[in-house]
XYZ file of C-alpha atoms in Angstrom:
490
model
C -63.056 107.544 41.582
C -65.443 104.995 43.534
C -68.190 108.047 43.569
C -67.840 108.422 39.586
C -68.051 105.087 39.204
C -70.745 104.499 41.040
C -72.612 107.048 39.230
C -71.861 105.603 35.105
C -73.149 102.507 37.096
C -77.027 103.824 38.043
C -76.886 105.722 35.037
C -76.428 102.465 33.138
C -78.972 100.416 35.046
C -81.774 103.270 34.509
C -80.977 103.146 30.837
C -81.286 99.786 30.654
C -84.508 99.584 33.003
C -86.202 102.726 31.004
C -85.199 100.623 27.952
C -86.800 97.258 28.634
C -90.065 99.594 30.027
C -90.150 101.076 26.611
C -89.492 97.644 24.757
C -92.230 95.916 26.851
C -94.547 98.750 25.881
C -94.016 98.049 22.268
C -94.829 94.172 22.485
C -97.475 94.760 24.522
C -99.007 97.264 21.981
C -97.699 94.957 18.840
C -99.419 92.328 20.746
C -102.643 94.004 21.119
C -102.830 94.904 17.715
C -101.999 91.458 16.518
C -104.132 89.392 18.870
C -107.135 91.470 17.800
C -106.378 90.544 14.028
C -108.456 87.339 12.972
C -106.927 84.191 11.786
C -107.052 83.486 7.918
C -107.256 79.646 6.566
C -106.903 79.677 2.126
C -107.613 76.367 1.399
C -106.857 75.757 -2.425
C -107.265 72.759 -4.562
C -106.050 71.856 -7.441
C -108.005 72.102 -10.905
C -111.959 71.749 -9.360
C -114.281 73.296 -11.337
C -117.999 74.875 -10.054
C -119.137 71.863 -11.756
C -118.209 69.294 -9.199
C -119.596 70.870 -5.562
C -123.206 70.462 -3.866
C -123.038 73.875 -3.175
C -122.773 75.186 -7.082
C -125.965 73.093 -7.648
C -124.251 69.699 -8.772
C -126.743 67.272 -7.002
C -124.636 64.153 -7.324
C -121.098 64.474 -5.858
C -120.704 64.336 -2.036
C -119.426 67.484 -0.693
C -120.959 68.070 2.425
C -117.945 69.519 4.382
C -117.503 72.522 1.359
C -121.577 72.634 1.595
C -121.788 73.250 5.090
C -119.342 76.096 4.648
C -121.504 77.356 1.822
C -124.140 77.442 4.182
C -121.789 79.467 7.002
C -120.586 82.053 4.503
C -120.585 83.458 1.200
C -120.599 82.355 -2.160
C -119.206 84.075 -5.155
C -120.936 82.900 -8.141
C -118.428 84.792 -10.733
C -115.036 84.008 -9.400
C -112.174 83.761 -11.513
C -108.680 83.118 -11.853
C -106.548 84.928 -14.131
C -104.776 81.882 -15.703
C -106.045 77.976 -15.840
C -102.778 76.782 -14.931
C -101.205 75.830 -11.873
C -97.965 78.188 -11.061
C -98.989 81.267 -13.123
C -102.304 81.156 -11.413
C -101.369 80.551 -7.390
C -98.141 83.596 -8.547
C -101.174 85.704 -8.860
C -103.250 84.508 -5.679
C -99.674 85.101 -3.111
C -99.178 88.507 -5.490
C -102.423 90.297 -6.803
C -100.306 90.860 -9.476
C -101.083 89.530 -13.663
C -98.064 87.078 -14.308
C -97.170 89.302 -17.300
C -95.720 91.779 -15.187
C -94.367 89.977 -12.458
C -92.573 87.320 -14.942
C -94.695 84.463 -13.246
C -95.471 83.397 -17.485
C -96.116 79.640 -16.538
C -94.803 76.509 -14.641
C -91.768 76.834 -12.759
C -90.397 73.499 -11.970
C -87.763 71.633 -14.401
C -86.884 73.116 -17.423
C -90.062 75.852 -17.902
C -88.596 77.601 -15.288
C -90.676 80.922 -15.191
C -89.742 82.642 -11.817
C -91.335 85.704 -9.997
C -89.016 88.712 -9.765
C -87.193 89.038 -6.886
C -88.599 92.990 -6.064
C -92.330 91.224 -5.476
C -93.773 91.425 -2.055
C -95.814 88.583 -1.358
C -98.909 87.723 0.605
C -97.357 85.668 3.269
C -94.444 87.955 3.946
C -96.175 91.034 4.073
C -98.504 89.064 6.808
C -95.006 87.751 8.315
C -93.921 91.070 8.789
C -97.370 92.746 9.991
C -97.095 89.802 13.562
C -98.541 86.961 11.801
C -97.524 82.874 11.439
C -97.303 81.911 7.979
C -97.423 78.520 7.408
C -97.715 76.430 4.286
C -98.721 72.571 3.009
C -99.057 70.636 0.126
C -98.671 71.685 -3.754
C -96.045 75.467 -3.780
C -95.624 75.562 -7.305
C -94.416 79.039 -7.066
C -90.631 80.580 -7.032
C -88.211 81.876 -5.782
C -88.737 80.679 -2.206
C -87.816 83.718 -1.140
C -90.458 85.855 -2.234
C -92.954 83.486 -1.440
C -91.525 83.008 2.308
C -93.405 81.160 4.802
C -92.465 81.011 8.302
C -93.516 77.041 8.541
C -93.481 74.326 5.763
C -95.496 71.341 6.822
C -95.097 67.896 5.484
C -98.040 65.272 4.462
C -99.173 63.527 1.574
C -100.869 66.004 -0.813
C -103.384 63.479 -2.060
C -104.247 63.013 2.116
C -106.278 65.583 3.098
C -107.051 64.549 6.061
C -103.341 63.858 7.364
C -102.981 67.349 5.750
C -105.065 68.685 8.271
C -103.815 66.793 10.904
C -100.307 67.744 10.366
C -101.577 71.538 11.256
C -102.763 71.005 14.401
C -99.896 73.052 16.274
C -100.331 76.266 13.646
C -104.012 75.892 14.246
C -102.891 76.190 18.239
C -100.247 78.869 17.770
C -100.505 82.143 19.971
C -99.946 84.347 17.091
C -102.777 84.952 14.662
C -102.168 82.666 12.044
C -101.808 82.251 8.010
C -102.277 78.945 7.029
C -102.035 78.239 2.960
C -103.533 74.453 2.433
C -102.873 73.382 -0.780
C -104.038 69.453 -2.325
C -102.998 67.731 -4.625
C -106.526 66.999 -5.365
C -108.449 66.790 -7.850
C -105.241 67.171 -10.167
C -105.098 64.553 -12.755
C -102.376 61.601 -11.239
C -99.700 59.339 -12.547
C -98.896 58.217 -15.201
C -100.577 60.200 -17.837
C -100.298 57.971 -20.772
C -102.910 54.908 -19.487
C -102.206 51.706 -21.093
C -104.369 50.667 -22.911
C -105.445 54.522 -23.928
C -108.611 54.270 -22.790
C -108.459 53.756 -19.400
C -109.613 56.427 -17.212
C -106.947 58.764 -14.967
C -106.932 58.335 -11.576
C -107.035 61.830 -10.232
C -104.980 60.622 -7.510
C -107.041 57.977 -6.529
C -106.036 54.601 -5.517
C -107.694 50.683 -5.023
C -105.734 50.316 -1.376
C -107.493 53.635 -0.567
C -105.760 56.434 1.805
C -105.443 56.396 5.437
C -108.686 57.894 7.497
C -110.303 58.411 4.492
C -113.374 57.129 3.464
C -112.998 56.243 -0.224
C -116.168 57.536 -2.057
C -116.606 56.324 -5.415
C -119.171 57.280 -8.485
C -120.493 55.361 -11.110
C -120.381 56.556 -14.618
C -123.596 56.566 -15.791
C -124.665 59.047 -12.808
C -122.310 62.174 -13.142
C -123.228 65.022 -15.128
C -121.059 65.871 -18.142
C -120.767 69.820 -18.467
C -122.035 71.023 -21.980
C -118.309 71.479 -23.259
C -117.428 67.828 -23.004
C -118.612 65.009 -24.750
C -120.686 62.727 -23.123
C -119.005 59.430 -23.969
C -117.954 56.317 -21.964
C -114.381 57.509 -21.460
C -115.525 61.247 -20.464
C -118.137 59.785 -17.987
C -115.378 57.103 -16.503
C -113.021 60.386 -15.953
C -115.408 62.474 -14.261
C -116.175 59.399 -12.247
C -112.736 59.826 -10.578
C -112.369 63.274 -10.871
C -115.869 62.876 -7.975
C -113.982 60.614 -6.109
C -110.654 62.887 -5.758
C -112.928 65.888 -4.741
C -114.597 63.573 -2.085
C -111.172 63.147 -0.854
C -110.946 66.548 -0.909
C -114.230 67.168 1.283
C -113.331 65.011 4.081
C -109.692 66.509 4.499
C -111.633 70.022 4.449
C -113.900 68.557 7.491
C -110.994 67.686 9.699
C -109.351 70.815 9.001
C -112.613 72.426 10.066
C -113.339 70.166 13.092
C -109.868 70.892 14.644
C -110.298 74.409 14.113
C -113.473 74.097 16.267
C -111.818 72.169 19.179
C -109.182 74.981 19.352
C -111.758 77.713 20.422
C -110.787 79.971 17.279
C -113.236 78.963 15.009
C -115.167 82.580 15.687
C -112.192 84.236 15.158
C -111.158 82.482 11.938
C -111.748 83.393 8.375
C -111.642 80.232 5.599
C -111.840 80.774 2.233
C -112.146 77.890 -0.507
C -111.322 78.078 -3.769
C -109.135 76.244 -6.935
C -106.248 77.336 -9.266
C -108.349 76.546 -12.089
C -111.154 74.494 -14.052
C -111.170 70.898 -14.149
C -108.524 69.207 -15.883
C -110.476 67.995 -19.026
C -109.724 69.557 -22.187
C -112.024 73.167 -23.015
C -111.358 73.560 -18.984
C -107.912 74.000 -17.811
C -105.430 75.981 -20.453
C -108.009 77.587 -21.591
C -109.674 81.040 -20.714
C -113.097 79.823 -21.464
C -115.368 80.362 -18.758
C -115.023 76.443 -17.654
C -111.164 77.056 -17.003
C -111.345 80.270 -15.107
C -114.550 80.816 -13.551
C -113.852 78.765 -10.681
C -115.880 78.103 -6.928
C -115.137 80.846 -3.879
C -116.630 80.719 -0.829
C -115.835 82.171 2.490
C -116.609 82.186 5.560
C -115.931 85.526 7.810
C -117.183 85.071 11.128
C -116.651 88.467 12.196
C -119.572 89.433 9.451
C -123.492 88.767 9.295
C -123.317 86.707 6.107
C -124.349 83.285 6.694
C -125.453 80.975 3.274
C -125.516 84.310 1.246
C -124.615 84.230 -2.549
C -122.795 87.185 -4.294
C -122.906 88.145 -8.080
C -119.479 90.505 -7.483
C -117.299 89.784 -10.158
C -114.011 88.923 -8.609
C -110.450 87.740 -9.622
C -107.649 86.099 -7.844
C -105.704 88.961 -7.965
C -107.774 90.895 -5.976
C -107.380 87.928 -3.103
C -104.176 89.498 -1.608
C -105.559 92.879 -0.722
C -108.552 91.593 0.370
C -106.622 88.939 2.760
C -104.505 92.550 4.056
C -107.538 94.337 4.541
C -108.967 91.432 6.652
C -106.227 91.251 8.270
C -105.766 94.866 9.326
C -102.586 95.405 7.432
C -101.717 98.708 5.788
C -100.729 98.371 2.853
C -100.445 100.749 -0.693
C -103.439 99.885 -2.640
C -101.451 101.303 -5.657
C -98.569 98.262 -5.472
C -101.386 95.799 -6.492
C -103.347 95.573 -9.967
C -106.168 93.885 -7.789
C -108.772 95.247 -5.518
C -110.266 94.335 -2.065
C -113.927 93.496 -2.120
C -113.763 93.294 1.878
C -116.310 96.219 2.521
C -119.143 94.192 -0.120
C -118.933 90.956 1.121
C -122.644 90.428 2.497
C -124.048 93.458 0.452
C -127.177 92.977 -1.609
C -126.269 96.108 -3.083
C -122.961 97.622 -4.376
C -121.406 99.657 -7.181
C -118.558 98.158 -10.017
C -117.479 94.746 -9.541
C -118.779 93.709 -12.728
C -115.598 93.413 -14.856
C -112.798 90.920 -14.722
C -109.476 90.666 -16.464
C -107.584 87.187 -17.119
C -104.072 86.860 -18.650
C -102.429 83.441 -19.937
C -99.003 83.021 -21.996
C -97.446 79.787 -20.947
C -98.803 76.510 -19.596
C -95.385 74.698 -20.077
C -92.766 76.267 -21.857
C -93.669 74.517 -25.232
C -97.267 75.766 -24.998
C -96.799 79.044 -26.066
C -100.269 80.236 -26.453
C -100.486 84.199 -25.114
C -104.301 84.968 -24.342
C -105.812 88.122 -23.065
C -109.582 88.788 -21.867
C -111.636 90.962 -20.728
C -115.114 90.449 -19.278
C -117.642 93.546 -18.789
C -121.141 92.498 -17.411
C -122.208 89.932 -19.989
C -120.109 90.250 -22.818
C -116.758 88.481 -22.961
C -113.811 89.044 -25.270
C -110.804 86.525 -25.901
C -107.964 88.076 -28.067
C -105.976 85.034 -28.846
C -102.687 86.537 -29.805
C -100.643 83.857 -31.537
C -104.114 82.594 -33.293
C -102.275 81.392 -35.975
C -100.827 78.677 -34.378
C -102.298 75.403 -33.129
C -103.806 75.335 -29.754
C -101.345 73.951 -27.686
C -102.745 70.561 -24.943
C -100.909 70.449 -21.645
C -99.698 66.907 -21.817
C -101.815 65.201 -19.470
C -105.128 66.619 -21.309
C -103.353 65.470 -24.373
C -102.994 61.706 -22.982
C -106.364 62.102 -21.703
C -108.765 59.020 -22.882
C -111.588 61.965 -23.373
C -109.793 63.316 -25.729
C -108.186 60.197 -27.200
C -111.624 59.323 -27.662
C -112.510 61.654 -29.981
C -109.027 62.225 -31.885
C -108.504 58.474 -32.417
C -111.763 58.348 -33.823
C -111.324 61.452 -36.029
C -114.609 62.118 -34.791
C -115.723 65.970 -35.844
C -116.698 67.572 -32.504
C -115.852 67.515 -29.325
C -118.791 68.890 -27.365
C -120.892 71.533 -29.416
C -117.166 72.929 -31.202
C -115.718 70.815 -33.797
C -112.192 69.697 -33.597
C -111.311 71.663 -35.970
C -112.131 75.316 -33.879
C -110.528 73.686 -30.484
C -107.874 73.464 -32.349
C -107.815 76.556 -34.857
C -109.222 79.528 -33.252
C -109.935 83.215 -34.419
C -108.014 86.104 -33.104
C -110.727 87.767 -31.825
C -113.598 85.550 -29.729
C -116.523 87.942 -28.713
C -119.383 86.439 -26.408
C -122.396 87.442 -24.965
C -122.747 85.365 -22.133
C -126.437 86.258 -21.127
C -127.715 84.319 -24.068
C -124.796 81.987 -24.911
C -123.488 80.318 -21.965
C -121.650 78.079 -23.570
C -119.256 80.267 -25.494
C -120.544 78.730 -28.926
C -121.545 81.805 -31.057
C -118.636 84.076 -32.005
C -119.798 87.862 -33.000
C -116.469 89.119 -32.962
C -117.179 88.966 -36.866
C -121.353 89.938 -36.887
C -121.884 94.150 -37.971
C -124.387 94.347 -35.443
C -121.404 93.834 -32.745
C -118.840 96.271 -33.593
C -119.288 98.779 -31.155
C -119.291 96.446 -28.310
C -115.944 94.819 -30.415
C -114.520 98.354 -30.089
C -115.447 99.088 -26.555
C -114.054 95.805 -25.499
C -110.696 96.189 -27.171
C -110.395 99.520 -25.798
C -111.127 98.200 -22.581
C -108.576 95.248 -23.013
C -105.956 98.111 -23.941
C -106.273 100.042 -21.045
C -105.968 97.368 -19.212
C -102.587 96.007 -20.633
C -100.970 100.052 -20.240
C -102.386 99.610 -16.713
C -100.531 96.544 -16.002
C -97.498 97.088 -18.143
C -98.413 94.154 -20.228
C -95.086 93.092 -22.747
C -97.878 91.812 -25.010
C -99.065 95.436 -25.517
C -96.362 95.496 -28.827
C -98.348 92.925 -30.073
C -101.001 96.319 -31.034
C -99.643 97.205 -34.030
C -95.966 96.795 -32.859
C -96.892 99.288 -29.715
C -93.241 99.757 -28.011
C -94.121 101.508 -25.758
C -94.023 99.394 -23.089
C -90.728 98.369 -23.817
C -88.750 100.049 -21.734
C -84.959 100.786 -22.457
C -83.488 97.142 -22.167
C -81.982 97.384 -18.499
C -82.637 95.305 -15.839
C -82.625 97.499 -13.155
C-alpha cells in the first residue's frame, strides 16, 4: 500500500514539474513575442483643425512640441475623420468601423445615448488580449465600457496637459509594451456656452488664474489668421485668439509626455501618433463634412522606420487607424472584420498605389441634430449627398451660442464667409466639388452638364460603398431595402 502510494505520489510531482516546464515555456515565448512588439502612444485632441499647428504651415501659433515631432516623423497632409463630432468620430478611431454600422450614430452621454454594439471588438482589447497594457486618460466619450475596455483609467484634469502626462509616468515605465490613449480636453470650446453679454469670446478652456506648470500663451486678435470659411470679424478673430491659446496648452502637455518618454529609455522603441476628432469648433468646421471639419492634422512618428520630417499625400481615414495600430503592433488580426485599411507598409514611400479615396459618414451630432450626410472623395473631386436636405442645417449648441456666429445672425448680415446664410443653412442634396481648383468648397457642379459623368461615377462610388458597409441609409436610394434585414436582433 506504502509502495502504491508512493508511486501516485512521483507520478504527481512529475506532472506537476513537466507542467510548470511547459507553462514557463509559454511565458517565456509570449514574452518574447511581446517584448519585441513596440510601444504605441495616440495622443488625440479635441476639435484642432490643420489650421492651427506650425507644422501645417500656420506661422503664428506656438507649437513647437507637435513641430518637433513633425520634424521626427511623418505627416499626412489628407487625413480625415469620418464624422466632425466627438463620440461618433473616436467610435470609429477604437473600431475602424463607419458608426452606421456599428450603431455609434452620435454622442453618447445623457439623453442622445447612441451606444456601440456589444459584438464590436475594439482597439484596446484586441491589444489587451495580444500581451499589451492598455491604458486610457482624459475625454472617453465612447460606450459601452465594455467594448471599449482599458486595462488602466488614469485621472487628471483634461484641460492640464501637462499633469496629464505626468499622471502616466508608471504606464510609460510598465514592463509590458504599452497602449496609452491620451485624450484633452483641449482645444474643445469650454463653459458656459451662452457668454453674457453675446459677444464675448469662448474660452476654449482657458482661464485668467492660468493652469498649474503651464505656461499660459496668449494671442492677440489682430495677428491670427482667419481660414477662408470664416468671417474675419472682431468676434471671429477674439475666438481664434483662444482657440491658439488652448492648443498652446495643448503643445506643452505633448512636450512632457514626450520628455518622460525619453527619460524612460523607450523612446526608440515607441510609436506616437497625433491627431484630432475633428475640425475646429467654429461653425463650417465641426458638424460639418466640409473639408475644414474632417480633414484634420496626423503625424507620426515610428522610430523603427527611416522617415524623419517626411510629408505624405496618402489619403487616409480614421477608420483605417485600428488596423494600422494591429499591424504595428504585430497582432493578427482578420483584415475582413474592419471597413478600414492599414497604410503601415507606405508610411515613408515616395511612391505607392490607391490611397487616394476616402469615405466619411455623419447622422447625429446630438440627438436633435438629425442631419444624415454621406461622402465620398476620389482624387480631387468630392461629393456630399446631404440626405435630409430638406431640412435646416442643424448647429451643435455651442457653435450656435458662438459670438462668430451671433455676429453675423444678429446682424442679419448675408454671408458668412464666401456662402451666404442662406446656403449654410439650406443646402442641396447633392454637393459636387472639384477640389484642385476650388479649395474652398464654393462652386457646386453637382447641377453643371459638363459634370454628369463624374456626378454618376461618384454616386456609384458612394453606393458601393454604403452595400460595403451595410449602411441603413442605403433605403434612402429609392427606398433600397435591401439592407434591411429581417427585423431580429440577433
Amino acid at each position: 500500500m506504502k509502495t502504491y502510494i508512493v508511486k501516485i505520489v512521483v507520478l504527481v510531482t512529475i506532472i506537476s514539474l513537466n507542467s510548470c516546464d511547459t507553462k514557463q515555456k509559454e511565458v517565456a515565448e509570449n514574452n518574447t513575442n511581446v517584448t519585441d512588439r513596440p510601444n504605441i502612444i495616440l495622443f488625440v485632441s479635441d476639435d484642432h483643425g490643420t489650421d492651427a499647428i506650425g507644422a501645417y504651415g500656420n506661422p503664428v501659433i506656438k507649437t513647437p512640441n507637435l513641430d518637433k515631432l513633425a520634424n521626427e516623423g511623418i505627416v499626412f497632409t489628407d487625413a480625415y475623420c469620418t464624422s466632425a463630432s466627438c463620440a461618433a468620430s473616436r467610435s470609429v478611431i477604437l473600431s475602424g468601423k463607419f458608426g452606421h454600422a456599428t450603431g455609434s450614430y452620435g454622442h453618447v452621454h445623457d439623453y442622445h445615448h447612441f451606444s456601440t454594439y456589444d459584438t464590436i471588438k475594439s482597439l484596446p482589447v484586441l491589444l489587451s488580449k495580444a500581451g499589451y497594457e492598455t491604458a486610457r486618460i482624459g475625454k472617453y466619450h465612447v460606450a459601452p465600457e465594455k467594448v471599449y475596455h482599458f486595462d488602466q483609467v488614469l485621472e487628471a484634469d483634461p484641460r492640464n496637459t501637462v499633469e496629464m502626462a505626468e499622471q502616466c509616468a508608471d504606464v510609460l515605465k510598465s514592463d509590458k509594451p504599452f497602449f496609452l490613449y491620451f485624450c484633452t480636453d483641449d482645444p474643445h470650446r469650454g463653459h458656459p456656452f451662452e457668454p453674457d453679454p453675446w459677444d464675448t469670446p469662448n474660452s476654449f478652456g482657458n482661464k485668467k488664474e492660468g493652469y498649474k506648470d503651464v505656461e499660459t500663451i496668449t494671442y492677440n486678435p489682430e495677428d491670427v489668421l482667419v481660414p477662408a470659411f470664416l468671417p474675419d470679424t472682431k468676434q471671429t478673430r477674439e475666438e481664434i485668439a483662444e482657440y491658439y491659446q488652448s492648443i498652446s496648452r495643448i503643445d506643452q502637455g505633448f512636450g512632457k509626455l514626450m520628455q518622460m518618454l525619453q527619460e524612460t529609455g523607450k523612446a526608440d522603441n515607441t510609436i506616437v501618433f497625433y491627431i484630432s476628432d475633428n475640425g475646429m469648433a467654429f461653425p463650417g468646421a465641426k458638424t460639418t463634412v466640409y473639408e475644414p471639419g474632417i480633414k484634420l492634422p496626423c503625424i507620426i512618428k515610428d522610430p523603427t522606420k527611416n522617415s524623419k520630417g517626411l510629408t505624405s499625400n496618402a489619403m487616409i481615414s480614421w477608420v483605417d487607424l485600428t488596423p494600422t495600430i494591429l499591424d504595428m503592433a504585430k497582432v493578427d488580426f482578420d483584415a475582413n472584420k474592419f471597413h478600414g485599411h492599414s497604410f503601415y507598409d507606405i508610411m515613408g514611400k515616395e511612391k505607392f498605389e490607391g490611397w487616394n479615396e476616402i469615405y466619411a459618414s455623419h447622422t447625429f451630432h446630438e440627438i436633435t441634430m438629425y442631419y444624415p450626410m454621406r461622402v465620398v472623395r476620389s482624387e480631387n473631386y468630392k461629393l456630399i449627398w446631404n440626405i435630409a436636405y430638406r431640412l435646416e442645417y442643424p448647429f451643435a449648441s455651442d457653435l450656435w451660442a458662438s459670438s462668430t456666429w451671433q455676429a453675423i445672425y444678429r446682424n442679419n448680415i448675408e454671408f458668412f464667409g464666401p456662402k451666404t446664410v442662406k446656403d449654410y443653412l439650406f443646402r442641396a442634396e447633392f454637393e459636387l466639388y472639384d477640389l484642385s481648383k476650388d479649395p474652398n468648397e464654393s462652386n457646386n457642379l453637382a447641377t453643371n452638364a459638363s459634370f454628369q459623368d463624374i456626378l454618376n461615377t461618384m454616386k456609384g462610388k458612394m453606393k458601393a460603398f454604403q452595400t460595403k458597409t451595410k449602411d441603413p441609409w442605403m433605403i434612402m436610394w429609392g427606398h433600397d431595402a435591401s439592407l434591411q434585414g429581417s427585423g431580429v436582433n440577433l
